[in-house]
Amino acid sequence: MKKNSETYFTTGQFAKICKVNKRTLFHYDEIGLFQPAFIDENGYRYYSYHQFDLFSIITVLKELNVPLKEIKTYLDERTPERILDLSKHKISEVNKEIDKMIKIKHILEETIVYTHKGLNSTSSEIKLEEHEEERIIRSTSLEENNINDYAEWMMNFKKFEHSTQSVGASFVGSMLDKEAILAGKYASKSYLFVKTNNRNNTHFSNFIKPKGLYAVAYHHGSYEKIGRTYERLIQYIEKENFLIQEFAYEEYLIDEVGAKDESEYVTQITVRLKSKNL
């Protein structure tokens, strides 16, 4: 070999350094995308150290799902101006993908928190807790929109979920006003809501879940039977000499995503209280 062996690499060496299979280099050579610097008289391929950067940009573009045919066109016609345009365009795509991945990570983190809380709850337990003020995003009134059909309710639920799903917002829950609770109309939800730490929201109706004393109960089982837990919660509140304030907040800790059997569903019900003596 007449070439300086210290500045050239065999196919195996080049593939190992670039962390690819040798077959990838053979394929790129066959389609004219990326060819060795030279082939010796015995048919062995050799790559130059100058080619590492070029191979890196091929790898990056491939990771961005750019077809090999388009990558070849770019390499055949590359100029400084084209690499500028390509880089700016791909940065925009990468930022969108990063935003998507951050949202997915947030959903997974929320799932862990909610599921742990559901698994650590008991259906017989009712707790009194002091809660700090919480900022929430609230939907339009479900009652004013006359949403009674379950299919229509679910459509509104998914639409609200999609529009509010972001980093800094929790999973969607439901609000049930005290009149409906006291009338035993436990399926008559007033609003959908998500908790949020975004103070600059201008697209949705902001609402404050007030600071105060709350009764917290956990319903284990299907949504259709949640009235049993509400009735038990009402009895407890009356026994402890409290009155229900404003709304009950339902949060679905374990639902169809985490359990096949409805008996394993867990819904947290939180109600603000006021002493009868005040």
PDB file of N, CA and C in Angstrom, residues 158-203:
ATOM      1  N   LYS A 158     -61.337  14.832  26.707  1.00  0.00           N
ATOM      2  CA  LYS A 158     -60.138  14.641  25.893  1.00  0.00           C
ATOM      3  C   LYS A 158     -59.701  15.942  25.235  1.00  0.00           C
ATOM      4  N   LYS A 159     -60.673  16.762  24.827  1.00  0.00           N
ATOM      5  CA  LYS A 159     -60.343  18.049  24.206  1.00  0.00           C
ATOM      6  C   LYS A 159     -59.656  18.960  25.225  1.00  0.00           C
ATOM      7  N   PHE A 160     -60.182  19.000  26.449  1.00  0.00           N
ATOM      8  CA  PHE A 160     -59.589  19.810  27.500  1.00  0.00           C
ATOM      9  C   PHE A 160     -58.210  19.275  27.872  1.00  0.00           C
ATOM     10  N   GLU A 161     -58.086  17.970  27.945  1.00  0.00           N
ATOM     11  CA  GLU A 161     -56.804  17.341  28.263  1.00  0.00           C
ATOM     12  C   GLU A 161     -55.749  17.719  27.233  1.00  0.00           C
ATOM     13  N   HIS A 162     -56.113  17.621  25.969  1.00  0.00           N
ATOM     14  CA  HIS A 162     -55.167  17.928  24.884  1.00  0.00           C
ATOM     15  C   HIS A 162     -54.746  19.395  24.924  1.00  0.00           C
ATOM     16  N   SER A 163     -55.674  20.279  25.206  1.00  0.00           N
ATOM     17  CA  SER A 163     -55.382  21.709  25.149  1.00  0.00           C
ATOM     18  C   SER A 163     -54.572  22.196  26.346  1.00  0.00           C
ATOM     19  N   THR A 164     -54.612  21.460  27.463  1.00  0.00           N
ATOM     20  CA  THR A 164     -53.920  21.915  28.673  1.00  0.00           C
ATOM     21  C   THR A 164     -52.688  21.095  29.002  1.00  0.00           C
ATOM     22  N   GLN A 165     -52.474  20.016  28.265  1.00  0.00           N
ATOM     23  CA  GLN A 165     -51.360  19.121  28.573  1.00  0.00           C
ATOM     24  C   GLN A 165     -50.036  19.802  28.262  1.00  0.00           C
ATOM     25  N   SER A 166     -49.282  20.091  29.297  1.00  0.00           N
ATOM     26  CA  SER A 166     -47.987  20.748  29.126  1.00  0.00           C
ATOM     27  C   SER A 166     -47.175  20.532  30.386  1.00  0.00           C
ATOM     28  N   VAL A 167     -45.909  20.903  30.296  1.00  0.00           N
ATOM     29  CA  VAL A 167     -45.069  20.845  31.477  1.00  0.00           C
ATOM     30  C   VAL A 167     -45.599  21.852  32.492  1.00  0.00           C
ATOM     31  N   GLY A 168     -45.740  21.420  33.734  1.00  0.00           N
ATOM     32  CA  GLY A 168     -46.269  22.318  34.745  1.00  0.00           C
ATOM     33  C   GLY A 168     -47.754  22.190  34.956  1.00  0.00           C
ATOM     34  N   ALA A 169     -48.403  21.266  34.247  1.00  0.00           N
ATOM     35  CA  ALA A 169     -49.840  21.029  34.435  1.00  0.00           C
ATOM     36  C   ALA A 169     -50.058  19.563  34.787  1.00  0.00           C
ATOM     37  N   SER A 170     -51.010  19.316  35.675  1.00  0.00           N
ATOM     38  CA  SER A 170     -51.275  17.953  36.126  1.00  0.00           C
ATOM     39  C   SER A 170     -52.257  17.259  35.194  1.00  0.00           C
ATOM     40  N   PHE A 171     -52.589  16.011  35.533  1.00  0.00           N
ATOM     41  CA  PHE A 171     -53.615  15.294  34.787  1.00  0.00           C
ATOM     42  C   PHE A 171     -54.974  15.957  35.033  1.00  0.00           C
ATOM     43  N   VAL A 172     -55.913  15.686  34.144  1.00  0.00           N
ATOM     44  CA  VAL A 172     -57.240  16.300  34.241  1.00  0.00           C
ATOM     45  C   VAL A 172     -58.061  15.645  35.349  1.00  0.00           C
ATOM     46  N   GLY A 173     -58.698  16.490  36.142  1.00  0.00           N
ATOM     47  CA  GLY A 173     -59.634  16.017  37.156  1.00  0.00           C
ATOM     48  C   GLY A 173     -60.993  16.667  36.940  1.00  0.00           C
ATOM     49  N   SER A 174     -61.926  16.377  37.824  1.00  0.00           N
ATOM     50  CA  SER A 174     -63.282  16.926  37.722  1.00  0.00           C
ATOM     51  C   SER A 174     -63.655  17.663  38.999  1.00  0.00           C
ATOM     52  N   MET A 175     -64.482  18.692  38.853  1.00  0.00           N
ATOM     53  CA  MET A 175     -65.003  19.440  39.990  1.00  0.00           C
ATOM     54  C   MET A 175     -66.500  19.223  40.075  1.00  0.00           C
ATOM     55  N   LEU A 176     -66.970  19.002  41.277  1.00  0.00           N
ATOM     56  CA  LEU A 176     -68.396  18.747  41.527  1.00  0.00           C
ATOM     57  C   LEU A 176     -68.865  19.715  42.610  1.00  0.00           C
ATOM     58  N   ASP A 177     -69.865  20.558  42.294  1.00  0.00           N
ATOM     59  CA  ASP A 177     -70.256  21.571  43.282  1.00  0.00           C
ATOM     60  C   ASP A 177     -71.044  20.951  44.433  1.00  0.00           C
ATOM     61  N   LYS A 178     -71.079  21.693  45.541  1.00  0.00           N
ATOM     62  CA  LYS A 178     -71.642  21.128  46.774  1.00  0.00           C
ATOM     63  C   LYS A 178     -73.136  20.842  46.649  1.00  0.00           C
ATOM     64  N   GLU A 179     -73.869  21.638  45.814  1.00  0.00           N
ATOM     65  CA  GLU A 179     -75.297  21.370  45.639  1.00  0.00           C
ATOM     66  C   GLU A 179     -75.524  19.987  45.039  1.00  0.00           C
ATOM     67  N   ALA A 180     -74.709  19.638  44.051  1.00  0.00           N
ATOM     68  CA  ALA A 180     -74.828  18.315  43.429  1.00  0.00           C
ATOM     69  C   ALA A 180     -74.454  17.224  44.424  1.00  0.00           C
ATOM     70  N   ILE A 181     -73.427  17.484  45.228  1.00  0.00           N
ATOM     71  CA  ILE A 181     -72.996  16.491  46.226  1.00  0.00           C
ATOM     72  C   ILE A 181     -74.122  16.232  47.221  1.00  0.00           C
ATOM     73  N   LEU A 182     -74.683  17.304  47.770  1.00  0.00           N
ATOM     74  CA  LEU A 182     -75.727  17.154  48.787  1.00  0.00           C
ATOM     75  C   LEU A 182     -77.012  16.582  48.208  1.00  0.00           C
ATOM     76  N   ALA A 183     -77.214  16.742  46.879  1.00  0.00           N
ATOM     77  CA  ALA A 183     -78.400  16.178  46.225  1.00  0.00           C
ATOM     78  C   ALA A 183     -78.155  14.747  45.751  1.00  0.00           C
ATOM     79  N   GLY A 184     -76.939  14.244  45.972  1.00  0.00           N
ATOM     80  CA  GLY A 184     -76.619  12.879  45.561  1.00  0.00           C
ATOM     81  C   GLY A 184     -76.407  12.715  44.068  1.00  0.00           C
ATOM     82  N   LYS A 185     -76.172  13.826  43.358  1.00  0.00           N
ATOM     83  CA  LYS A 185     -75.948  13.769  41.901  1.00  0.00           C
ATOM     84  C   LYS A 185     -74.439  13.712  41.625  1.00  0.00           C
ATOM     85  N   TYR A 186     -73.846  12.568  41.949  1.00  0.00           N
ATOM     86  CA  TYR A 186     -72.389  12.454  41.919  1.00  0.00           C
ATOM     87  C   TYR A 186     -71.803  12.384  40.510  1.00  0.00           C
ATOM     88  N   ALA A 187     -72.629  12.123  39.533  1.00  0.00           N
ATOM     89  CA  ALA A 187     -72.148  12.082  38.152  1.00  0.00           C
ATOM     90  C   ALA A 187     -72.244  13.445  37.463  1.00  0.00           C
ATOM     91  N   SER A 188     -72.854  14.425  38.163  1.00  0.00           N
ATOM     92  CA  SER A 188     -73.070  15.750  37.567  1.00  0.00           C
ATOM     93  C   SER A 188     -71.845  16.635  37.808  1.00  0.00           C
ATOM     94  N   LYS A 189     -70.837  16.490  36.980  1.00  0.00           N
ATOM     95  CA  LYS A 189     -69.611  17.268  37.136  1.00  0.00           C
ATOM     96  C   LYS A 189     -69.859  18.716  36.703  1.00  0.00           C
ATOM     97  N   SER A 190     -69.235  19.645  37.406  1.00  0.00           N
ATOM     98  CA  SER A 190     -69.406  21.065  37.099  1.00  0.00           C
ATOM     99  C   SER A 190     -68.336  21.573  36.142  1.00  0.00           C
ATOM    100  N   TYR A 191     -67.077  21.156  36.378  1.00  0.00           N
ATOM    101  CA  TYR A 191     -65.952  21.605  35.559  1.00  0.00           C
ATOM    102  C   TYR A 191     -64.910  20.503  35.453  1.00  0.00           C
ATOM    103  N   LEU A 192     -64.062  20.627  34.465  1.00  0.00           N
ATOM    104  CA  LEU A 192     -62.819  19.874  34.401  1.00  0.00           C
ATOM    105  C   LEU A 192     -61.714  20.812  34.858  1.00  0.00           C
ATOM    106  N   PHE A 193     -60.623  20.266  35.388  1.00  0.00           N
ATOM    107  CA  PHE A 193     -59.543  21.137  35.844  1.00  0.00           C
ATOM    108  C   PHE A 193     -58.201  20.423  35.759  1.00  0.00           C
ATOM    109  N   VAL A 194     -57.154  21.232  35.715  1.00  0.00           N
ATOM    110  CA  VAL A 194     -55.789  20.732  35.900  1.00  0.00           C
ATOM    111  C   VAL A 194     -55.074  21.690  36.838  1.00  0.00           C
ATOM    112  N   LYS A 195     -54.245  21.167  37.684  1.00  0.00           N
ATOM    113  CA  LYS A 195     -53.389  22.012  38.510  1.00  0.00           C
ATOM    114  C   LYS A 195     -52.261  22.545  37.629  1.00  0.00           C
ATOM    115  N   THR A 196     -51.807  23.762  37.923  1.00  0.00           N
ATOM    116  CA  THR A 196     -50.755  24.349  37.096  1.00  0.00           C
ATOM    117  C   THR A 196     -49.883  25.276  37.935  1.00  0.00           C
ATOM    118  N   ASN A 197     -48.619  25.389  37.531  1.00  0.00           N
ATOM    119  CA  ASN A 197     -47.732  26.367  38.167  1.00  0.00           C
ATOM    120  C   ASN A 197     -47.425  27.515  37.212  1.00  0.00           C
ATOM    121  N   ASN A 198     -48.173  27.561  36.100  1.00  0.00           N
ATOM    122  CA  ASN A 198     -47.979  28.605  35.103  1.00  0.00           C
ATOM    123  C   ASN A 198     -48.821  29.828  35.472  1.00  0.00           C
ATOM    124  N   ARG A 199     -48.148  30.900  35.853  1.00  0.00           N
ATOM    125  CA  ARG A 199     -48.861  32.115  36.260  1.00  0.00           C
ATOM    126  C   ARG A 199     -49.123  33.065  35.092  1.00  0.00           C
ATOM    127  N   ASN A 200     -48.599  32.718  33.938  1.00  0.00           N
ATOM    128  CA  ASN A 200     -48.735  33.608  32.778  1.00  0.00           C
ATOM    129  C   ASN A 200     -49.751  33.100  31.764  1.00  0.00           C
ATOM    130  N   ASN A 201     -50.597  32.174  32.173  1.00  0.00           N
ATOM    131  CA  ASN A 201     -51.579  31.633  31.251  1.00  0.00           C
ATOM    132  C   ASN A 201     -52.649  32.669  30.912  1.00  0.00           C
ATOM    133  N   THR A 202     -52.865  32.855  29.626  1.00  0.00           N
ATOM    134  CA  THR A 202     -53.902  33.796  29.182  1.00  0.00           C
ATOM    135  C   THR A 202     -54.943  33.131  28.290  1.00  0.00           C
ATOM    136  N   HIS A 203     -54.762  31.839  28.046  1.00  0.00           N
ATOM    137  CA  HIS A 203     -55.646  31.147  27.105  1.00  0.00           C
ATOM    138  C   HIS A 203     -56.794  30.421  27.799  1.00  0.00           C
TER     139      HIS A 203
END
